Backbone as JSON Lines, residues from 0, in Angstrom:
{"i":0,"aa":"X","n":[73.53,78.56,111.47],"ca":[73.36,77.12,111.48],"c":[74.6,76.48,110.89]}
{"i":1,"aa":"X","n":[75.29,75.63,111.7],"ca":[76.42,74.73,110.75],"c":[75.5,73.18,110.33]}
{"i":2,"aa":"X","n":[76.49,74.02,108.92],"ca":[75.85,72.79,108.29],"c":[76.98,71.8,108.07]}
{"i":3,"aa":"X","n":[78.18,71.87,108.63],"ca":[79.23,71.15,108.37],"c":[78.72,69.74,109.34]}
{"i":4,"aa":"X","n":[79.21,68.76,108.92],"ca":[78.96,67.44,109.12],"c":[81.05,66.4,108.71]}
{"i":5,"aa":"X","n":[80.81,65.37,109.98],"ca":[82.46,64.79,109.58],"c":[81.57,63.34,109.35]}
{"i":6,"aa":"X","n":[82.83,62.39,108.32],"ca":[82.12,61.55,108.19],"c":[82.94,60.91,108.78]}
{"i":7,"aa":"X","n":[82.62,58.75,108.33],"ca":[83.94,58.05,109.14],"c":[85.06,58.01,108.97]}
{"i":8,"aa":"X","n":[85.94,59.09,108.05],"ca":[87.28,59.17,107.47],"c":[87.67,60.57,108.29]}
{"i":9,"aa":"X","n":[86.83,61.44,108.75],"ca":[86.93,62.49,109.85],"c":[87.35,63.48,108.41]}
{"i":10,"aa":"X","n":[86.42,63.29,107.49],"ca":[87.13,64.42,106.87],"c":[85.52,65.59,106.43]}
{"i":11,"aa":"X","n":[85.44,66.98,106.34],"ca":[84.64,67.71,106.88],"c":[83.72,67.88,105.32]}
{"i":12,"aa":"X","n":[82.21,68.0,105.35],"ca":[82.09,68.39,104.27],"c":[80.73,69.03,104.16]}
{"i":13,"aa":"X","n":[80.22,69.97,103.35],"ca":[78.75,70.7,103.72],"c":[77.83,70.46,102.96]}
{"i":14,"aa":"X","n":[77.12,70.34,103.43],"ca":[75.5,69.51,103.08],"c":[74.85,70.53,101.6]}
{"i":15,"aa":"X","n":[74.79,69.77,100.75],"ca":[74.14,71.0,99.48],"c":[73.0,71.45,99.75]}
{"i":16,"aa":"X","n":[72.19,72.6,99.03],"ca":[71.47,72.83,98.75],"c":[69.69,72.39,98.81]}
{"i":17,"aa":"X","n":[70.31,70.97,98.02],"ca":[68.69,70.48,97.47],"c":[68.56,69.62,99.06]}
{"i":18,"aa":"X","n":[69.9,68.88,99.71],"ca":[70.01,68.16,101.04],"c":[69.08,68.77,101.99]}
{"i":19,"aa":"X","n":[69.98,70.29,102.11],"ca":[68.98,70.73,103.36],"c":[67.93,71.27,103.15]}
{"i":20,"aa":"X","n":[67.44,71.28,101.84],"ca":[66.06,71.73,101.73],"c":[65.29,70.4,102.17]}
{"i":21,"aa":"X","n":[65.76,69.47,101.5],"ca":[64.76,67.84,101.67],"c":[64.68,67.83,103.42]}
{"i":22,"aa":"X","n":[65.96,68.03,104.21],"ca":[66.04,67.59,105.87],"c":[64.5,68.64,105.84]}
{"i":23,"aa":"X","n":[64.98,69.93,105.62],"ca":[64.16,71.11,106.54],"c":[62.41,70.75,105.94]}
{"i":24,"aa":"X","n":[62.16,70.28,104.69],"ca":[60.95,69.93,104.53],"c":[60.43,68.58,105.17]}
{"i":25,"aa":"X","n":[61.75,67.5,105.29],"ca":[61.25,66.26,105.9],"c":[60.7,66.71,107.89]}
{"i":26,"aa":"X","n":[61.5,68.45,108.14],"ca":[60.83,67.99,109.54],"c":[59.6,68.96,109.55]}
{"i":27,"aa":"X","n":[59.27,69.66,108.21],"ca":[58.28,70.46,108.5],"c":[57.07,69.36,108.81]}
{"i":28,"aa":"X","n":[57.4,67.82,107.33],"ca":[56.43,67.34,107.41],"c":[55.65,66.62,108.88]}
{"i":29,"aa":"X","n":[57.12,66.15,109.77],"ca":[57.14,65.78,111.34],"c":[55.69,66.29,111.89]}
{"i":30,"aa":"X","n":[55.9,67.76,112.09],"ca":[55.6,68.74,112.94],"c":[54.33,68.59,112.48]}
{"i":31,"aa":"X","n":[54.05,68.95,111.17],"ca":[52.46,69.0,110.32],"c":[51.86,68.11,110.7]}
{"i":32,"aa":"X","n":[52.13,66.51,110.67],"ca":[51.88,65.57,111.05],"c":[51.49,65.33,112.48]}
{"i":33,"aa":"X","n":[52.54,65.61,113.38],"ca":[52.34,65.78,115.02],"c":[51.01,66.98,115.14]}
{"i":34,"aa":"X","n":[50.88,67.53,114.59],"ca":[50.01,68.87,114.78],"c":[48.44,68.38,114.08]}
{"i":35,"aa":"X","n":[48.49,67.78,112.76],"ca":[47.32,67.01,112.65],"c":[46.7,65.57,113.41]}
{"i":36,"aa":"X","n":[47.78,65.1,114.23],"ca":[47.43,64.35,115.21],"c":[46.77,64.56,116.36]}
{"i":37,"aa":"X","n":[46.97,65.69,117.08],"ca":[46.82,66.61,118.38],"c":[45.25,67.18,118.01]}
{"i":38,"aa":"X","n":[45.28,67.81,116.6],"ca":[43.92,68.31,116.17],"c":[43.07,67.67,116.18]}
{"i":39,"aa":"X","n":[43.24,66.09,115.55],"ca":[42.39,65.19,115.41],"c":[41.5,64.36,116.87]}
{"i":40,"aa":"X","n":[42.61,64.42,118.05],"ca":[42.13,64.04,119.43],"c":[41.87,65.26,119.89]}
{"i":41,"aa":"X","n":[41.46,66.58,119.6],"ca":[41.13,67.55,120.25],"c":[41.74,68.25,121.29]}
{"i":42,"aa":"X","n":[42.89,68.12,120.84],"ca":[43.93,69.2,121.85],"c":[43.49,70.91,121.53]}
{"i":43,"aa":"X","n":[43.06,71.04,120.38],"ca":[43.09,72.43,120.24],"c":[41.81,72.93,120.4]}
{"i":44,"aa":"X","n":[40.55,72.04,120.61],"ca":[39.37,72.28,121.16],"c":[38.43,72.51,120.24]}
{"i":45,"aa":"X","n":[38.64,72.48,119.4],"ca":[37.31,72.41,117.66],"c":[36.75,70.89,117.38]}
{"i":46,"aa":"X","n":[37.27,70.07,117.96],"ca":[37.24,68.46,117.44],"c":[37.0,67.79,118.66]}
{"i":47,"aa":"X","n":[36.14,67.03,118.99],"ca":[35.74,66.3,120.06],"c":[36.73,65.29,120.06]}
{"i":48,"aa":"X","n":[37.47,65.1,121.47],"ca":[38.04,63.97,121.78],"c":[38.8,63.95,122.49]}
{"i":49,"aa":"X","n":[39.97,62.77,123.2],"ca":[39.97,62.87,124.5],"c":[41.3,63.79,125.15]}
{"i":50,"aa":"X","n":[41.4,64.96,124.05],"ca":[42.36,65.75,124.8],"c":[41.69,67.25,125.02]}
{"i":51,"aa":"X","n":[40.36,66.86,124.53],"ca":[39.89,68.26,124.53],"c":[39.99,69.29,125.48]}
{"i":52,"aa":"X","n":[40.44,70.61,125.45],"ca":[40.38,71.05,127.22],"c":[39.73,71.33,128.19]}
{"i":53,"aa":"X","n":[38.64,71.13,127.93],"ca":[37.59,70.71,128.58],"c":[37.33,69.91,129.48]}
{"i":54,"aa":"X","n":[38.03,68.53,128.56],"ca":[37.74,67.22,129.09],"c":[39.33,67.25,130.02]}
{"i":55,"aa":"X","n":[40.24,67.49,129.78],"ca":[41.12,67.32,130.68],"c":[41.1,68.39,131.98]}
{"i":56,"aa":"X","n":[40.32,69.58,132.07],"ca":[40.11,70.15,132.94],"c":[39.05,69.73,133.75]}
{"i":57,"aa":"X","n":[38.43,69.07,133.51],"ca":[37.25,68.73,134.17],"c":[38.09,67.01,134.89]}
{"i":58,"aa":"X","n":[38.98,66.1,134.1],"ca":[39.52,65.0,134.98],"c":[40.59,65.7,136.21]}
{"i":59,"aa":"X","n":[41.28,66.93,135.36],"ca":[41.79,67.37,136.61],"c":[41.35,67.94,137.6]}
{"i":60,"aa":"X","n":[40.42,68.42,137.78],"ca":[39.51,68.97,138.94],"c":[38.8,68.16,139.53]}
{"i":61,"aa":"X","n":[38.5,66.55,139.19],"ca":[38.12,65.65,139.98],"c":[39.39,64.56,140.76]}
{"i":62,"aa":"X","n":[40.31,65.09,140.29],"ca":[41.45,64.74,141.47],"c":[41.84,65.65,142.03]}
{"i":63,"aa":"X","n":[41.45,67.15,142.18],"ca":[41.73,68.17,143.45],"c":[42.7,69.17,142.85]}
{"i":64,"aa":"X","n":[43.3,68.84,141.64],"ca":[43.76,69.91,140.89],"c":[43.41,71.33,140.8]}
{"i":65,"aa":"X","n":[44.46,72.31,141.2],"ca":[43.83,73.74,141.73],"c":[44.79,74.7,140.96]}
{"i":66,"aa":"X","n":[44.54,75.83,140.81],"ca":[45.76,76.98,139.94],"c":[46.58,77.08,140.68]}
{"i":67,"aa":"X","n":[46.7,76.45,142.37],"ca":[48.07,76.64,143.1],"c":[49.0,75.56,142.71]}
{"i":68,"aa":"X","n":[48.69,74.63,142.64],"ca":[49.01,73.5,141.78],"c":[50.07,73.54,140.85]}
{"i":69,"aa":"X","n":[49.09,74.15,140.06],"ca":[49.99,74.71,138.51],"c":[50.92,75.63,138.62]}
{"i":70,"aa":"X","n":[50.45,76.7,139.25],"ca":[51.55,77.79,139.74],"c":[52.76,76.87,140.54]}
{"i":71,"aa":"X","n":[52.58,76.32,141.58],"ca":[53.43,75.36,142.33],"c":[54.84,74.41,141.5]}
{"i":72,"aa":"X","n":[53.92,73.85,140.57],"ca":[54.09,73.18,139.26],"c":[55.2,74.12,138.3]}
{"i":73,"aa":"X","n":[54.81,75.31,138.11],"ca":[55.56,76.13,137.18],"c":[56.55,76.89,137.48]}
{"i":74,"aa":"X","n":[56.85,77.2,139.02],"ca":[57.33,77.6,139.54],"c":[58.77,76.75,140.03]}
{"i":75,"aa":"X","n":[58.53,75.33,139.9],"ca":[59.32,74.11,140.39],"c":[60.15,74.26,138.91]}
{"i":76,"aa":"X","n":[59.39,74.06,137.93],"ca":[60.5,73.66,136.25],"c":[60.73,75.07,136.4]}
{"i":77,"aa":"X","n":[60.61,76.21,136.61],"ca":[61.27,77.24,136.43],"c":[62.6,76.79,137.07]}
{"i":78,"aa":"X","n":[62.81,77.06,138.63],"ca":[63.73,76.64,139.19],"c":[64.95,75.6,138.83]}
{"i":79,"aa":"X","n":[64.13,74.65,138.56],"ca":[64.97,73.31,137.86],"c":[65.44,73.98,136.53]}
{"i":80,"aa":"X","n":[64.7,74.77,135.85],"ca":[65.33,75.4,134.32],"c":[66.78,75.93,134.94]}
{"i":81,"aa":"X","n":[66.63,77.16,135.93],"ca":[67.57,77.85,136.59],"c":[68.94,77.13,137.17]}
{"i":82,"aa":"X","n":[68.64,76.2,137.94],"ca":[69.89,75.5,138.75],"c":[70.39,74.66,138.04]}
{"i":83,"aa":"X","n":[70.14,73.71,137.02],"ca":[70.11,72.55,136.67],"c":[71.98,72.44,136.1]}
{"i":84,"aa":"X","n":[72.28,73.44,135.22],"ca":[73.85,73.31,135.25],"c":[74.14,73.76,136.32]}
{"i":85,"aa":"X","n":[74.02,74.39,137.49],"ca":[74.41,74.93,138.88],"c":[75.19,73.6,139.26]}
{"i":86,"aa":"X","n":[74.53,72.78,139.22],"ca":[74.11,70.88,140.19],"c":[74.98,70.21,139.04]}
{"i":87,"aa":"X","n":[75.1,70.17,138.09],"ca":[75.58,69.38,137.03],"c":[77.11,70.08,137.13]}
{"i":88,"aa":"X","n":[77.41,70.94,136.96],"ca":[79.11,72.0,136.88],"c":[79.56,71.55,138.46]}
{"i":89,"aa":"X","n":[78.97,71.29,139.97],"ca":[79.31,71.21,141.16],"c":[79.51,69.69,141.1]}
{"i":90,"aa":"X","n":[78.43,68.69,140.6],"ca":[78.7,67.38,140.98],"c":[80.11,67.16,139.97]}
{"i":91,"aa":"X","n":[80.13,67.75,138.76],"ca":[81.43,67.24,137.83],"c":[83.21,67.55,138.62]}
{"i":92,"aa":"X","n":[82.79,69.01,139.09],"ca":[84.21,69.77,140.12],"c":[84.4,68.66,141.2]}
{"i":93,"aa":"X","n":[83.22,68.09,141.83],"ca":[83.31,67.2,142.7],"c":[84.01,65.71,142.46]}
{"i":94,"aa":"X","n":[83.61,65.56,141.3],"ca":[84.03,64.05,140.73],"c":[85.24,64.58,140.11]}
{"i":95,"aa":"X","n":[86.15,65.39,139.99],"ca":[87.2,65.34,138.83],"c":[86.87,65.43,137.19]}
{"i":96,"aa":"X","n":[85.48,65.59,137.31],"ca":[85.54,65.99,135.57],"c":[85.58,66.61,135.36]}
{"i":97,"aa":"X","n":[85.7,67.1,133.81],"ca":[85.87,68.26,133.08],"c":[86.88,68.75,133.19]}
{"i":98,"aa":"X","n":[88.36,68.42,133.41],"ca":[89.29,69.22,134.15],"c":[90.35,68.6,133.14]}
{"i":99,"aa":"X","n":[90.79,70.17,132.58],"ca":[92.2,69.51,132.01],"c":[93.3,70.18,132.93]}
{"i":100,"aa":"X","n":[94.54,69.9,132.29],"ca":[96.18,70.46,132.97],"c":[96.24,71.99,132.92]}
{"i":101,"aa":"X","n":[96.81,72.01,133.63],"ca":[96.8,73.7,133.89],"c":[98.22,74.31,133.52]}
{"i":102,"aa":"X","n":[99.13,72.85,133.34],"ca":[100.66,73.43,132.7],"c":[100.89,73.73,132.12]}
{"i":103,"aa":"X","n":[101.86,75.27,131.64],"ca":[102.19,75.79,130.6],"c":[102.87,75.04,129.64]}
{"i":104,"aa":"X","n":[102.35,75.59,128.38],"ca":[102.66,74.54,127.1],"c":[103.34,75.83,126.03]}
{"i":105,"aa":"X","n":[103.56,75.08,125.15],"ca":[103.97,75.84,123.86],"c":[102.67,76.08,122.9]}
{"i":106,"aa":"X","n":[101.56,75.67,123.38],"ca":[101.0,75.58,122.45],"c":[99.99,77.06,122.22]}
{"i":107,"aa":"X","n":[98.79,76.65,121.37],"ca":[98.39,78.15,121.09],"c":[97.81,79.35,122.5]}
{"i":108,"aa":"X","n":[97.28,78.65,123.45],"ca":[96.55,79.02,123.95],"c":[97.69,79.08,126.04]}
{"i":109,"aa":"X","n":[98.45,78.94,125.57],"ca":[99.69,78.61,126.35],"c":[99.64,77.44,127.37]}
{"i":110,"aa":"X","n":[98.57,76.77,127.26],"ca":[98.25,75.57,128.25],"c":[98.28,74.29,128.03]}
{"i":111,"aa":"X","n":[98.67,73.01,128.95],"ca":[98.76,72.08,127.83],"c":[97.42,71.27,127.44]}
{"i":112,"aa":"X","n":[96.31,71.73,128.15],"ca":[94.9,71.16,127.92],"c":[94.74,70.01,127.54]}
{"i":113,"aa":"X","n":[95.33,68.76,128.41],"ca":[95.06,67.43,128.01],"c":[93.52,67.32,129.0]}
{"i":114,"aa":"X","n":[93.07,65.95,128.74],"ca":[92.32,65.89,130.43],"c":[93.4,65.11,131.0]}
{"i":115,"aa":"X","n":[92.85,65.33,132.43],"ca":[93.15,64.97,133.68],"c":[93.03,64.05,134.64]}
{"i":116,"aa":"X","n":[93.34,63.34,135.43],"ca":[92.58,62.33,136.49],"c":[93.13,62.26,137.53]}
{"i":117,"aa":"X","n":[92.58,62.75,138.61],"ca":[92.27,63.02,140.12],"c":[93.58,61.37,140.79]}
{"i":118,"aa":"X","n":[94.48,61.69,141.11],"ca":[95.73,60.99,141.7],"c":[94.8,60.37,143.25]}
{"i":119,"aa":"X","n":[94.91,61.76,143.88],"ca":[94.59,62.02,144.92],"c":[94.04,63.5,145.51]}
{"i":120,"aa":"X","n":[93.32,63.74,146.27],"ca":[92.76,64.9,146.41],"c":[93.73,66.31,146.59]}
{"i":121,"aa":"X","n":[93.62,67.05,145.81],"ca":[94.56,68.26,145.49],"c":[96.19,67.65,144.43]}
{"i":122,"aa":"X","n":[96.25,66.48,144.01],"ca":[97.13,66.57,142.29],"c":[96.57,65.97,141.69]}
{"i":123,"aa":"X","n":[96.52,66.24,140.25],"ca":[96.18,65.65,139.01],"c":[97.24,65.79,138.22]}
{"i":124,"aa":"X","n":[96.99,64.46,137.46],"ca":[98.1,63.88,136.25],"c":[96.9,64.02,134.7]}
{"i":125,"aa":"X","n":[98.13,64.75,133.96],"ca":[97.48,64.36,132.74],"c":[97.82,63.06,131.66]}
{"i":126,"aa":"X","n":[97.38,63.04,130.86],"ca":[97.57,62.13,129.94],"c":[99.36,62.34,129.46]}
{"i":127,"aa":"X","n":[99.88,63.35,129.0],"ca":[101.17,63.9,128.86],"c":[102.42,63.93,130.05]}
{"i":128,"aa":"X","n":[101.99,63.44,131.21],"ca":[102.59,62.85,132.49],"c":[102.91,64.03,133.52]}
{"i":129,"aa":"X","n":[102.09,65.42,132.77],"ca":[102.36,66.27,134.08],"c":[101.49,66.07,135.12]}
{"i":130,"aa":"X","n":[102.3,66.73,136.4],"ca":[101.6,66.25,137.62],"c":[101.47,67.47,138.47]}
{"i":131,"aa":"X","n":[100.52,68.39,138.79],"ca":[100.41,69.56,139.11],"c":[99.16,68.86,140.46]}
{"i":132,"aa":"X","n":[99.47,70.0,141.18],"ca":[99.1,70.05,142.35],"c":[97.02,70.88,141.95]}
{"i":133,"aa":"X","n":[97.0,71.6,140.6],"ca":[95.76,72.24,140.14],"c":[95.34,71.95,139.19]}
{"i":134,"aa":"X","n":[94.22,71.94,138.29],"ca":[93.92,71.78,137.1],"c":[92.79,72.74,136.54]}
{"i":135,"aa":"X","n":[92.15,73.24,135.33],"ca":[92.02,73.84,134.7],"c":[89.95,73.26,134.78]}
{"i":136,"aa":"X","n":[89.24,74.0,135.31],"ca":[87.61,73.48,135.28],"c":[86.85,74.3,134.41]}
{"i":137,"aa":"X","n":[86.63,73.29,133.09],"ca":[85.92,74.18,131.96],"c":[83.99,73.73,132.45]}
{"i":138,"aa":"X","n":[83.76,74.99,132.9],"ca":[81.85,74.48,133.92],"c":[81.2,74.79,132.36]}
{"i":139,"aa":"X","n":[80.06,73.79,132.16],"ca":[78.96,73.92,130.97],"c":[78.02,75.15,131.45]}
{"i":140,"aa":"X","n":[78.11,76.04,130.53],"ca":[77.43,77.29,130.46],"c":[75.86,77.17,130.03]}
{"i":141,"aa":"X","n":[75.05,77.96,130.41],"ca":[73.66,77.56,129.99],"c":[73.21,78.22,128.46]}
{"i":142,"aa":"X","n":[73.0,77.17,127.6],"ca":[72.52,77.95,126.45],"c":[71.47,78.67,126.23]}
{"i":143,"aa":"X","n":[70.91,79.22,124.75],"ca":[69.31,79.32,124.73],"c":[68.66,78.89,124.83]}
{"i":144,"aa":"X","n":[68.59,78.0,124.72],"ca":[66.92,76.6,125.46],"c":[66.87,76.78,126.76]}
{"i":145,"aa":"X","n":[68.02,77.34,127.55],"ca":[67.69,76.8,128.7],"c":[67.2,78.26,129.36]}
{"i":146,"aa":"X","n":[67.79,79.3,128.84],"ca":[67.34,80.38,129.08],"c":[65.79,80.18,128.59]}
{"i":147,"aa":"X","n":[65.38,80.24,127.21],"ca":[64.76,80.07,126.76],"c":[63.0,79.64,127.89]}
{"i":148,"aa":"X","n":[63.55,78.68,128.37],"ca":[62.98,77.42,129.07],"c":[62.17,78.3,130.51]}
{"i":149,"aa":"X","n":[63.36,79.02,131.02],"ca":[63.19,79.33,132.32],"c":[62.02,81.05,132.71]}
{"i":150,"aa":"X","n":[62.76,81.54,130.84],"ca":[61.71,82.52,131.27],"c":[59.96,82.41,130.91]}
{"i":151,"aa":"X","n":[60.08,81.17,129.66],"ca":[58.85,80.62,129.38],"c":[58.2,80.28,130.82]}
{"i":152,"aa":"X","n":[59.25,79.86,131.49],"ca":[58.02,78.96,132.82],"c":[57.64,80.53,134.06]}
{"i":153,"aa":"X","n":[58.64,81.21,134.02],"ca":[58.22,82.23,134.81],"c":[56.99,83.21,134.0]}
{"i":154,"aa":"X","n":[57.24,83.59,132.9],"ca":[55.85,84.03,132.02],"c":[54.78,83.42,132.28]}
{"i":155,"aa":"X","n":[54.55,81.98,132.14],"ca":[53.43,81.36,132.25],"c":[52.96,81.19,133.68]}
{"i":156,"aa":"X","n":[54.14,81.63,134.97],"ca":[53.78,81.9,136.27],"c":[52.82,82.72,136.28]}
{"i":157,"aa":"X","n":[53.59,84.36,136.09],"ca":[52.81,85.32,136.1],"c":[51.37,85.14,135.43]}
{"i":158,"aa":"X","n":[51.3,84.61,134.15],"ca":[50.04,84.33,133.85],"c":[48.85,83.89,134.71]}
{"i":159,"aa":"X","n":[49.33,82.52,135.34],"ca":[48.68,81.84,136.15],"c":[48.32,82.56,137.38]}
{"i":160,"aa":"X","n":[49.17,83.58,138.55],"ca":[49.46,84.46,139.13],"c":[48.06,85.25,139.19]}
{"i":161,"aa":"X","n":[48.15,85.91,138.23],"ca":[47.3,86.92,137.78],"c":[46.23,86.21,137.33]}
{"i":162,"aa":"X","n":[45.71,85.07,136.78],"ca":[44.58,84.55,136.61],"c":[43.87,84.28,138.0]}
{"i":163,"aa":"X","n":[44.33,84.12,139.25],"ca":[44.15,83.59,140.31],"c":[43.21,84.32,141.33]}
């Protein structure tokens, strides 16, 4: 976990002790809170009320709601978990974003990594006035949430799958 934080002088500094204990207890209290809320309308099914699952299975089955549905349903945010930087990294290559200079520099990494902006189709100019015919496409990689995300929805496929 970084706990480093910049302030408005851009200068870097790390959060003490008693700080991130207060953050990490202020979101336990969040959650406790959100969770005695949910209990109280009967999301978890001990407490009568209008989230009980009962009661929401029974409104969804009077609008035609079926386990293909859900499977249908889970199977769609899986997908969308899957492609979603696919579509986001293609529309940016498409528009000219994300793209710095691709000219050799002195610097650490031997490139001069300014960004870039699309002249005309096939040169880009950077901020530093080079003008190269290519440029450099850094695509957003998928983190753990999103992994995270995608195998949750395929698990809960198979679940559904096999309940069927």
């Amino acid at each position: 976990m970084n706990t480093s934080t910049v302030t408005s002088s851009n200068h870097a500094f790390r959060r003490g002790f008693v700080q991130n204990r207060m953050q990490n207890f202020g979101w336990t209290m969040i959650v406790m809170g959100a969770s005695f809320g949910l209990y109280y309308l009967g999301l978890f099914g001990t407490v009568e009320g209008p989230l009980r699952p009962e009661r929401i299975g029974d409104q969804l089955a009077a609008v035609g709601f079926t386990n293909r549905h859900l499977l249908m349903g889970l199977l769609s945010l899986m997908g969308i978990a899957i492609v979603w930087n696919w579509i986001y990294n293609g529309i940016c290559r498409l528009l000219g974003r994300r793209m710095t200079c691709a000219c050799r520099a002195e610097s650490a990494d031997g490139f001069c990594a300014a960004p870039v902006r699309r002249e005309r189709p096939g040169h880009y100019v950077c901020a530093d006035g080079h003008a190269r015919p290519d440029a450099r496409f850094h695509p957003l990689a998928k983190g753990t949430v999103a992994h995270f995300m995608w195998m949750m929805f395929a698990i809960f496929s198979a679940i559904v799958y096999y309940l069927m």
